[in-house]
């Protein structure tokens, strides 16, 4: 064993404060990153659910000019040099 006792392991030859601080900061940042990822995912899922409910509601369909269940497509011009429809 590299250390005589558990207290020697914690002290790590007078480098323990630096080593354990680095471990603490590392695990703190990993935990923060995990929490932020979960929080961000929940926000995206909520926004997608809201958008899906809005689009599937009769009011959302009426606002877009479509009847419920009816799809419509609109051709858009992609650039100023290209005509809207090709022969």
PDB file of N, CA and C in Angstrom:
ATOM      1  N   UNK A   1       0.837  -1.167   0.000  1.00  0.00           N
ATOM      2  CA  UNK A   1       0.000   0.000   0.000  1.00  0.00           C
ATOM      3  C   UNK A   1       0.892   1.243   0.000  1.00  0.00           C
ATOM      4  N   UNK A   2       0.477   2.258  -0.726  1.00  0.00           N
ATOM      5  CA  UNK A   2       1.285   3.460  -0.868  1.00  0.00           C
ATOM      6  C   UNK A   2       1.227   4.349   0.358  1.00  0.00           C
ATOM      7  N   UNK A   3       0.159   4.257   1.172  1.00  0.00           N
ATOM      8  CA  UNK A   3       0.001   5.111   2.344  1.00  0.00           C
ATOM      9  C   UNK A   3      -0.028   4.252   3.598  1.00  0.00           C
ATOM     10  N   UNK A   4       0.511   4.779   4.680  1.00  0.00           N
ATOM     11  CA  UNK A   4       0.571   4.060   5.955  1.00  0.00           C
ATOM     12  C   UNK A   4      -0.796   3.951   6.613  1.00  0.00           C
ATOM     13  N   UNK A   5      -1.613   5.013   6.484  1.00  0.00           N
ATOM     14  CA  UNK A   5      -2.931   5.024   7.121  1.00  0.00           C
ATOM     15  C   UNK A   5      -3.902   5.832   6.252  1.00  0.00           C
ATOM     16  N   UNK A   6      -5.159   5.804   6.680  1.00  0.00           N
ATOM     17  CA  UNK A   6      -6.181   6.554   5.947  1.00  0.00           C
ATOM     18  C   UNK A   6      -5.920   8.054   6.044  1.00  0.00           C
ATOM     19  N   UNK A   7      -5.442   8.520   7.183  1.00  0.00           N
ATOM     20  CA  UNK A   7      -5.151   9.956   7.323  1.00  0.00           C
ATOM     21  C   UNK A   7      -3.986  10.378   6.422  1.00  0.00           C
ATOM     22  N   UNK A   8      -3.025   9.480   6.195  1.00  0.00           N
ATOM     23  CA  UNK A   8      -1.950   9.770   5.230  1.00  0.00           C
ATOM     24  C   UNK A   8      -2.509   9.842   3.814  1.00  0.00           C
ATOM     25  N   UNK A   9      -3.487   8.984   3.544  1.00  0.00           N
ATOM     26  CA  UNK A   9      -4.140   9.007   2.230  1.00  0.00           C
ATOM     27  C   UNK A   9      -4.851  10.344   2.021  1.00  0.00           C
ATOM     28  N   UNK A  10      -5.563  10.818   3.058  1.00  0.00           N
ATOM     29  CA  UNK A  10      -6.272  12.095   2.951  1.00  0.00           C
ATOM     30  C   UNK A  10      -5.276  13.251   2.806  1.00  0.00           C
ATOM     31  N   UNK A  11      -4.177  13.208   3.550  1.00  0.00           N
ATOM     32  CA  UNK A  11      -3.178  14.284   3.505  1.00  0.00           C
ATOM     33  C   UNK A  11      -2.368  14.253   2.220  1.00  0.00           C
ATOM     34  N   UNK A  12      -2.134  13.076   1.655  1.00  0.00           N
ATOM     35  CA  UNK A  12      -1.384  12.873   0.416  1.00  0.00           C
ATOM     36  C   UNK A  12      -0.061  13.623   0.419  1.00  0.00           C
ATOM     37  N   UNK A  13       0.664  13.495   1.504  1.00  0.00           N
ATOM     38  CA  UNK A  13       1.982  14.125   1.573  1.00  0.00           C
ATOM     39  C   UNK A  13       1.922  15.625   1.434  1.00  0.00           C
ATOM     40  N   UNK A  14       1.025  16.259   2.138  1.00  0.00           N
ATOM     41  CA  UNK A  14       0.835  17.709   2.136  1.00  0.00           C
ATOM     42  C   UNK A  14       0.268  18.263   0.818  1.00  0.00           C
ATOM     43  N   UNK A  15      -0.191  17.397  -0.053  1.00  0.00           N
ATOM     44  CA  UNK A  15      -0.829  17.837  -1.301  1.00  0.00           C
ATOM     45  C   UNK A  15      -2.329  17.568  -1.276  1.00  0.00           C
ATOM     46  N   UNK A  16      -2.829  17.081  -0.161  1.00  0.00           N
ATOM     47  CA  UNK A  16      -4.232  16.681  -0.049  1.00  0.00           C
ATOM     48  C   UNK A  16      -5.213  17.805  -0.308  1.00  0.00           C
ATOM     49  N   UNK A  17      -4.924  18.982   0.209  1.00  0.00           N
ATOM     50  CA  UNK A  17      -5.836  20.106   0.009  1.00  0.00           C
ATOM     51  C   UNK A  17      -6.013  20.395  -1.480  1.00  0.00           C
ATOM     52  N   UNK A  18      -4.939  20.446  -2.219  1.00  0.00           N
ATOM     53  CA  UNK A  18      -5.007  20.694  -3.660  1.00  0.00           C
ATOM     54  C   UNK A  18      -5.738  19.557  -4.382  1.00  0.00           C
ATOM     55  N   UNK A  19      -5.358  18.315  -4.069  1.00  0.00           N
ATOM     56  CA  UNK A  19      -5.939  17.154  -4.753  1.00  0.00           C
ATOM     57  C   UNK A  19      -7.432  17.049  -4.487  1.00  0.00           C
ATOM     58  N   UNK A  20      -7.849  17.150  -3.226  1.00  0.00           N
ATOM     59  CA  UNK A  20      -9.268  16.990  -2.904  1.00  0.00           C
ATOM     60  C   UNK A  20     -10.082  18.188  -3.377  1.00  0.00           C
ATOM     61  N   UNK A  21      -9.483  19.354  -3.434  1.00  0.00           N
ATOM     62  CA  UNK A  21     -10.183  20.511  -4.003  1.00  0.00           C
ATOM     63  C   UNK A  21     -10.431  20.299  -5.493  1.00  0.00           C
ATOM     64  N   UNK A  22      -9.447  19.770  -6.181  1.00  0.00           N
ATOM     65  CA  UNK A  22      -9.615  19.490  -7.613  1.00  0.00           C
ATOM     66  C   UNK A  22     -10.706  18.453  -7.842  1.00  0.00           C
ATOM     67  N   UNK A  23     -10.699  17.391  -7.031  1.00  0.00           N
ATOM     68  CA  UNK A  23     -11.763  16.385  -7.141  1.00  0.00           C
ATOM     69  C   UNK A  23     -13.129  17.007  -6.857  1.00  0.00           C
ATOM     70  N   UNK A  24     -13.206  17.835  -5.845  1.00  0.00           N
ATOM     71  CA  UNK A  24     -14.478  18.471  -5.504  1.00  0.00           C
ATOM     72  C   UNK A  24     -14.994  19.367  -6.615  1.00  0.00           C
ATOM     73  N   UNK A  25     -14.114  20.183  -7.174  1.00  0.00           N
ATOM     74  CA  UNK A  25     -14.513  21.074  -8.266  1.00  0.00           C
ATOM     75  C   UNK A  25     -14.942  20.258  -9.486  1.00  0.00           C
ATOM     76  N   UNK A  26     -14.205  19.186  -9.777  1.00  0.00           N
ATOM     77  CA  UNK A  26     -14.537  18.339 -10.923  1.00  0.00           C
ATOM     78  C   UNK A  26     -15.932  17.744 -10.774  1.00  0.00           C
ATOM     79  N   UNK A  27     -16.219  17.144  -9.613  1.00  0.00           N
ATOM     80  CA  UNK A  27     -17.531  16.518  -9.416  1.00  0.00           C
ATOM     81  C   UNK A  27     -18.637  17.560  -9.319  1.00  0.00           C
ATOM     82  N   UNK A  28     -18.342  18.721  -8.774  1.00  0.00           N
ATOM     83  CA  UNK A  28     -19.326  19.799  -8.741  1.00  0.00           C
ATOM     84  C   UNK A  28     -19.691  20.242 -10.161  1.00  0.00           C
ATOM     85  N   UNK A  29     -18.686  20.432 -11.011  1.00  0.00           N
ATOM     86  CA  UNK A  29     -18.945  20.843 -12.388  1.00  0.00           C
ATOM     87  C   UNK A  29     -19.651  19.754 -13.184  1.00  0.00           C
ATOM     88  N   UNK A  30     -19.300  18.489 -12.951  1.00  0.00           N
ATOM     89  CA  UNK A  30     -20.003  17.389 -13.623  1.00  0.00           C
ATOM     90  C   UNK A  30     -21.471  17.354 -13.210  1.00  0.00           C
ATOM     91  N   UNK A  31     -21.728  17.542 -11.926  1.00  0.00           N
ATOM     92  CA  UNK A  31     -23.108  17.579 -11.447  1.00  0.00           C
ATOM     93  C   UNK A  31     -23.873  18.755 -12.024  1.00  0.00           C
ATOM     94  N   UNK A  32     -23.233  19.912 -12.080  1.00  0.00           N
ATOM     95  CA  UNK A  32     -23.861  21.102 -12.656  1.00  0.00           C
ATOM     96  C   UNK A  32     -24.176  20.894 -14.138  1.00  0.00           C
ATOM     97  N   UNK A  33     -23.258  20.292 -14.856  1.00  0.00           N
ATOM     98  CA  UNK A  33     -23.479  20.016 -16.276  1.00  0.00           C
ATOM     99  C   UNK A  33     -24.643  19.045 -16.474  1.00  0.00           C
ATOM    100  N   UNK A  34     -24.716  18.018 -15.641  1.00  0.00           N
ATOM    101  CA  UNK A  34     -25.820  17.051 -15.731  1.00  0.00           C
ATOM    102  C   UNK A  34     -27.148  17.734 -15.420  1.00  0.00           C
ATOM    103  N   UNK A  35     -27.182  18.556 -14.374  1.00  0.00           N
ATOM    104  CA  UNK A  35     -28.414  19.245 -14.008  1.00  0.00           C
ATOM    105  C   UNK A  35     -28.852  20.200 -15.116  1.00  0.00           C
ATOM    106  N   UNK A  36     -27.902  20.953 -15.686  1.00  0.00           N
ATOM    107  CA  UNK A  36     -28.238  21.884 -16.762  1.00  0.00           C
ATOM    108  C   UNK A  36     -28.750  21.151 -17.994  1.00  0.00           C
ATOM    109  N   UNK A  37     -28.184  19.995 -18.290  1.00  0.00           N
ATOM    110  CA  UNK A  37     -28.638  19.213 -19.442  1.00  0.00           C
ATOM    111  C   UNK A  37     -30.071  18.732 -19.247  1.00  0.00           C
ATOM    112  N   UNK A  38     -30.384  18.240 -18.051  1.00  0.00           N
ATOM    113  CA  UNK A  38     -31.748  17.787 -17.762  1.00  0.00           C
ATOM    114  C   UNK A  38     -32.714  18.965 -17.812  1.00  0.00           C
ATOM    115  N   UNK A  39     -32.326  20.097 -17.229  1.00  0.00           N
ATOM    116  CA  UNK A  39     -33.171  21.286 -17.226  1.00  0.00           C
ATOM    117  C   UNK A  39     -33.440  21.767 -18.655  1.00  0.00           C
ATOM    118  N   UNK A  40     -32.401  21.822 -19.467  1.00  0.00           N
ATOM    119  CA  UNK A  40     -32.544  22.260 -20.865  1.00  0.00           C
ATOM    120  C   UNK A  40     -33.443  21.308 -21.651  1.00  0.00           C
ATOM    121  N   UNK A  41     -33.274  20.013 -21.440  1.00  0.00           N
ATOM    122  CA  UNK A  41     -34.107  19.027 -22.131  1.00  0.00           C
ATOM    123  C   UNK A  41     -35.569  19.200 -21.746  1.00  0.00           C
ATOM    124  N   UNK A  42     -35.834  19.420 -20.462  1.00  0.00           N
ATOM    125  CA  UNK A  42     -37.222  19.618 -20.022  1.00  0.00           C
ATOM    126  C   UNK A  42     -37.831  20.856 -20.662  1.00  0.00           C
ATOM    127  N   UNK A  43     -37.055  21.908 -20.791  1.00  0.00           N
ATOM    128  CA  UNK A  43     -37.560  23.118 -21.444  1.00  0.00           C
ATOM    129  C   UNK A  43     -37.899  22.855 -22.907  1.00  0.00           C
ATOM    130  N   UNK A  44     -37.043  22.140 -23.603  1.00  0.00           N
ATOM    131  CA  UNK A  44     -37.284  21.831 -25.018  1.00  0.00           C
ATOM    132  C   UNK A  44     -38.524  20.955 -25.164  1.00  0.00           C
ATOM    133  N   UNK A  45     -38.663  19.955 -24.306  1.00  0.00           N
ATOM    134  CA  UNK A  45     -39.837  19.073 -24.370  1.00  0.00           C
ATOM    135  C   UNK A  45     -41.104  19.869 -24.094  1.00  0.00           C
ATOM    136  N   UNK A  46     -41.076  20.758 -23.090  1.00  0.00           N
ATOM    137  CA  UNK A  46     -42.249  21.595 -22.804  1.00  0.00           C
ATOM    138  C   UNK A  46     -42.606  22.475 -24.000  1.00  0.00           C
ATOM    139  N   UNK A  47     -41.604  23.084 -24.599  1.00  0.00           N
ATOM    140  CA  UNK A  47     -41.859  23.957 -25.750  1.00  0.00           C
ATOM    141  C   UNK A  47     -42.433  23.162 -26.920  1.00  0.00           C
ATOM    142  N   UNK A  48     -41.922  21.968 -27.148  1.00  0.00           N
ATOM    143  CA  UNK A  48     -42.432  21.136 -28.241  1.00  0.00           C
ATOM    144  C   UNK A  48     -43.868  20.689 -27.968  1.00  0.00           C
ATOM    145  N   UNK A  49     -44.165  20.336 -26.726  1.00  0.00           N
ATOM    146  CA  UNK A  49     -45.545  19.948 -26.378  1.00  0.00           C
ATOM    147  C   UNK A  49     -46.492  21.118 -26.583  1.00  0.00           C
ATOM    148  N   UNK A  50     -46.082  22.304 -26.145  1.00  0.00           N
ATOM    149  CA  UNK A  50     -46.923  23.481 -26.323  1.00  0.00           C
ATOM    150  C   UNK A  50     -47.163  23.754 -27.802  1.00  0.00           C
ATOM    151  N   UNK A  51     -46.109  23.680 -28.597  1.00  0.00           N
ATOM    152  CA  UNK A  51     -46.242  23.934 -30.033  1.00  0.00           C
ATOM    153  C   UNK A  51     -47.142  22.893 -30.685  1.00  0.00           C
ATOM    154  N   UNK A  52     -46.995  21.634 -30.288  1.00  0.00           N
ATOM    155  CA  UNK A  52     -47.825  20.574 -30.852  1.00  0.00           C
ATOM    156  C   UNK A  52     -49.289  20.762 -30.453  1.00  0.00           C
ATOM    157  N   UNK A  53     -49.551  21.125 -29.196  1.00  0.00           N
ATOM    158  CA  UNK A  53     -50.926  21.356 -28.766  1.00  0.00           C
ATOM    159  C   UNK A  53     -51.523  22.555 -29.483  1.00  0.00           C
ATOM    160  N   UNK A  54     -50.744  23.597 -29.685  1.00  0.00           N
ATOM    161  CA  UNK A  54     -51.237  24.788 -30.379  1.00  0.00           C
ATOM    162  C   UNK A  54     -51.581  24.455 -31.827  1.00  0.00           C
ATOM    163  N   UNK A  55     -50.717  23.684 -32.490  1.00  0.00           N
ATOM    164  CA  UNK A  55     -50.960  23.353 -33.892  1.00  0.00           C
ATOM    165  C   UNK A  55     -52.122  22.390 -34.055  1.00  0.00           C
ATOM    166  N   UNK A  56     -52.356  21.524 -33.082  1.00  0.00           N
ATOM    167  CA  UNK A  56     -53.432  20.545 -33.214  1.00  0.00           C
ATOM    168  C   UNK A  56     -54.759  21.082 -32.696  1.00  0.00           C
ATOM    169  N   UNK A  57     -54.778  22.228 -32.035  1.00  0.00           N
ATOM    170  CA  UNK A  57     -56.023  22.796 -31.518  1.00  0.00           C
ATOM    171  C   UNK A  57     -56.804  23.433 -32.667  1.00  0.00           C
ATOM    172  N   UNK A  58     -58.145  23.489 -32.558  1.00  0.00           N
ATOM    173  CA  UNK A  58     -58.945  24.135 -33.610  1.00  0.00           C
ATOM    174  C   UNK A  58     -58.587  25.598 -33.794  1.00  0.00           C
ATOM    175  N   UNK A  59     -58.261  26.307 -32.720  1.00  0.00           N
ATOM    176  CA  UNK A  59     -57.891  27.715 -32.838  1.00  0.00           C
ATOM    177  C   UNK A  59     -56.602  27.872 -33.628  1.00  0.00           C
ATOM    178  N   UNK A  60     -55.613  27.014 -33.376  1.00  0.00           N
ATOM    179  CA  UNK A  60     -54.349  27.075 -34.101  1.00  0.00           C
ATOM    180  C   UNK A  60     -54.543  26.763 -35.569  1.00  0.00           C
ATOM    181  N   UNK A  61     -55.423  25.797 -35.874  1.00  0.00           N
ATOM    182  CA  UNK A  61     -55.695  25.456 -37.269  1.00  0.00           C
ATOM    183  C   UNK A  61     -56.442  26.585 -37.956  1.00  0.00           C
ATOM    184  N   UNK A  62     -57.371  27.246 -37.243  1.00  0.00           N
ATOM    185  CA  UNK A  62     -58.117  28.355 -37.832  1.00  0.00           C
ATOM    186  C   UNK A  62     -57.203  29.545 -38.090  1.00  0.00           C
ATOM    187  N   UNK A  63     -56.241  29.763 -37.213  1.00  0.00           N
ATOM    188  CA  UNK A  63     -55.322  30.880 -37.396  1.00  0.00           C
ATOM    189  C   UNK A  63     -54.465  30.715 -38.635  1.00  0.00           C
ATOM    190  N   UNK A  64     -54.116  29.478 -38.963  1.00  0.00           N
ATOM    191  CA  UNK A  64     -53.253  29.262 -40.115  1.00  0.00           C
ATOM    192  C   UNK A  64     -54.036  29.173 -41.419  1.00  0.00           C
ATOM    193  N   UNK A  65     -55.376  29.240 -41.345  1.00  0.00           N
ATOM    194  CA  UNK A  65     -56.177  29.227 -42.555  1.00  0.00           C
ATOM    195  C   UNK A  65     -56.536  27.832 -43.026  1.00  0.00           C
ATOM    196  N   UNK A  66     -56.223  26.805 -42.298  1.00  0.00           N
ATOM    197  CA  UNK A  66     -56.532  25.429 -42.668  1.00  0.00           C
ATOM    198  C   UNK A  66     -57.651  24.897 -41.793  1.00  0.00           C
ATOM    199  N   UNK A  67     -58.366  23.906 -42.325  1.00  0.00           N
ATOM    200  CA  UNK A  67     -59.326  23.193 -41.502  1.00  0.00           C
ATOM    201  C   UNK A  67     -58.585  22.060 -40.819  1.00  0.00           C
ATOM    202  N   UNK A  68     -59.130  21.576 -39.723  1.00  0.00           N
ATOM    203  CA  UNK A  68     -58.460  20.517 -38.960  1.00  0.00           C
ATOM    204  C   UNK A  68     -58.291  19.284 -39.831  1.00  0.00           C
ATOM    205  N   UNK A  69     -57.085  18.752 -39.876  1.00  0.00           N
ATOM    206  CA  UNK A  69     -56.813  17.543 -40.638  1.00  0.00           C
ATOM    207  C   UNK A  69     -56.455  17.785 -42.093  1.00  0.00           C
ATOM    208  N   UNK A  70     -56.508  19.007 -42.562  1.00  0.00           N
ATOM    209  CA  UNK A  70     -56.227  19.308 -43.955  1.00  0.00           C
ATOM    210  C   UNK A  70     -54.825  19.914 -44.075  1.00  0.00           C
ATOM    211  N   UNK A  71     -54.031  19.368 -44.967  1.00  0.00           N
ATOM    212  CA  UNK A  71     -52.673  19.868 -45.157  1.00  0.00           C
ATOM    213  C   UNK A  71     -52.635  20.820 -46.345  1.00  0.00           C
ATOM    214  N   UNK A  72     -51.788  21.801 -46.277  1.00  0.00           N
ATOM    215  CA  UNK A  72     -51.612  22.701 -47.418  1.00  0.00           C
ATOM    216  C   UNK A  72     -50.128  22.988 -47.562  1.00  0.00           C
ATOM    217  N   UNK A  73     -49.752  23.263 -48.788  1.00  0.00           N
ATOM    218  CA  UNK A  73     -48.353  23.540 -49.079  1.00  0.00           C
ATOM    219  C   UNK A  73     -48.290  24.845 -49.848  1.00  0.00           C
ATOM    220  N   UNK A  74     -47.274  25.599 -49.578  1.00  0.00           N
ATOM    221  CA  UNK A  74     -47.096  26.876 -50.246  1.00  0.00           C
ATOM    222  C   UNK A  74     -45.688  26.916 -50.812  1.00  0.00           C
ATOM    223  N   UNK A  75     -45.591  27.201 -52.098  1.00  0.00           N
ATOM    224  CA  UNK A  75     -44.279  27.303 -52.728  1.00  0.00           C
ATOM    225  C   UNK A  75     -43.687  28.656 -52.378  1.00  0.00           C
ATOM    226  N   UNK A  76     -42.452  28.645 -51.959  1.00  0.00           N
ATOM    227  CA  UNK A  76     -41.784  29.892 -51.623  1.00  0.00           C
ATOM    228  C   UNK A  76     -40.606  30.100 -52.567  1.00  0.00           C
ATOM    229  N   UNK A  77     -40.300  31.327 -52.815  1.00  0.00           N
ATOM    230  CA  UNK A  77     -39.182  31.664 -53.678  1.00  0.00           C
ATOM    231  C   UNK A  77     -37.901  31.563 -52.853  1.00  0.00           C
ATOM    232  N   UNK A  78     -36.919  30.794 -53.335  1.00  0.00           N
ATOM    233  CA  UNK A  78     -35.703  30.546 -52.559  1.00  0.00           C
ATOM    234  C   UNK A  78     -34.645  31.614 -52.762  1.00  0.00           C
ATOM    235  N   UNK A  79     -34.628  32.272 -53.920  1.00  0.00           N
ATOM    236  CA  UNK A  79     -33.671  33.355 -54.130  1.00  0.00           C
ATOM    237  C   UNK A  79     -34.277  34.365 -55.090  1.00  0.00           C
ATOM    238  N   UNK A  80     -33.682  35.514 -55.194  1.00  0.00           N
ATOM    239  CA  UNK A  80     -34.220  36.580 -56.043  1.00  0.00           C
ATOM    240  C   UNK A  80     -33.977  36.290 -57.519  1.00  0.00           C
ATOM    241  N   UNK A  81     -32.991  35.500 -57.855  1.00  0.00           N
ATOM    242  CA  UNK A  81     -32.679  35.211 -59.247  1.00  0.00           C
ATOM    243  C   UNK A  81     -33.480  34.047 -59.807  1.00  0.00           C
ATOM    244  N   UNK A  82     -34.068  33.267 -58.963  1.00  0.00           N
ATOM    245  CA  UNK A  82     -34.767  32.061 -59.387  1.00  0.00           C
ATOM    246  C   UNK A  82     -36.271  32.327 -59.394  1.00  0.00           C
ATOM    247  N   UNK A  83     -36.982  31.939 -60.458  1.00  0.00           N
ATOM    248  CA  UNK A  83     -38.438  32.161 -60.491  1.00  0.00           C
ATOM    249  C   UNK A  83     -39.127  31.261 -59.448  1.00  0.00           C
ATOM    250  N   UNK A  84     -40.342  31.669 -59.054  1.00  0.00           N
ATOM    251  CA  UNK A  84     -41.074  30.953 -58.025  1.00  0.00           C
ATOM    252  C   UNK A  84     -41.454  29.551 -58.488  1.00  0.00           C
ATOM    253  N   UNK A  85     -41.810  29.382 -59.769  1.00  0.00           N
ATOM    254  CA  UNK A  85     -42.150  28.039 -60.268  1.00  0.00           C
ATOM    255  C   UNK A  85     -41.406  27.796 -61.577  1.00  0.00           C
ATOM    256  N   UNK A  86     -40.988  26.570 -61.754  1.00  0.00           N
ATOM    257  CA  UNK A  86     -40.252  26.202 -62.979  1.00  0.00           C
ATOM    258  C   UNK A  86     -41.183  25.466 -63.910  1.00  0.00           C
ATOM    259  N   UNK A  87     -40.993  25.640 -65.251  1.00  0.00           N
ATOM    260  CA  UNK A  87     -41.883  24.956 -66.223  1.00  0.00           C
ATOM    261  C   UNK A  87     -41.659  23.472 -66.248  1.00  0.00           C
TER     262      UNK A  87
END
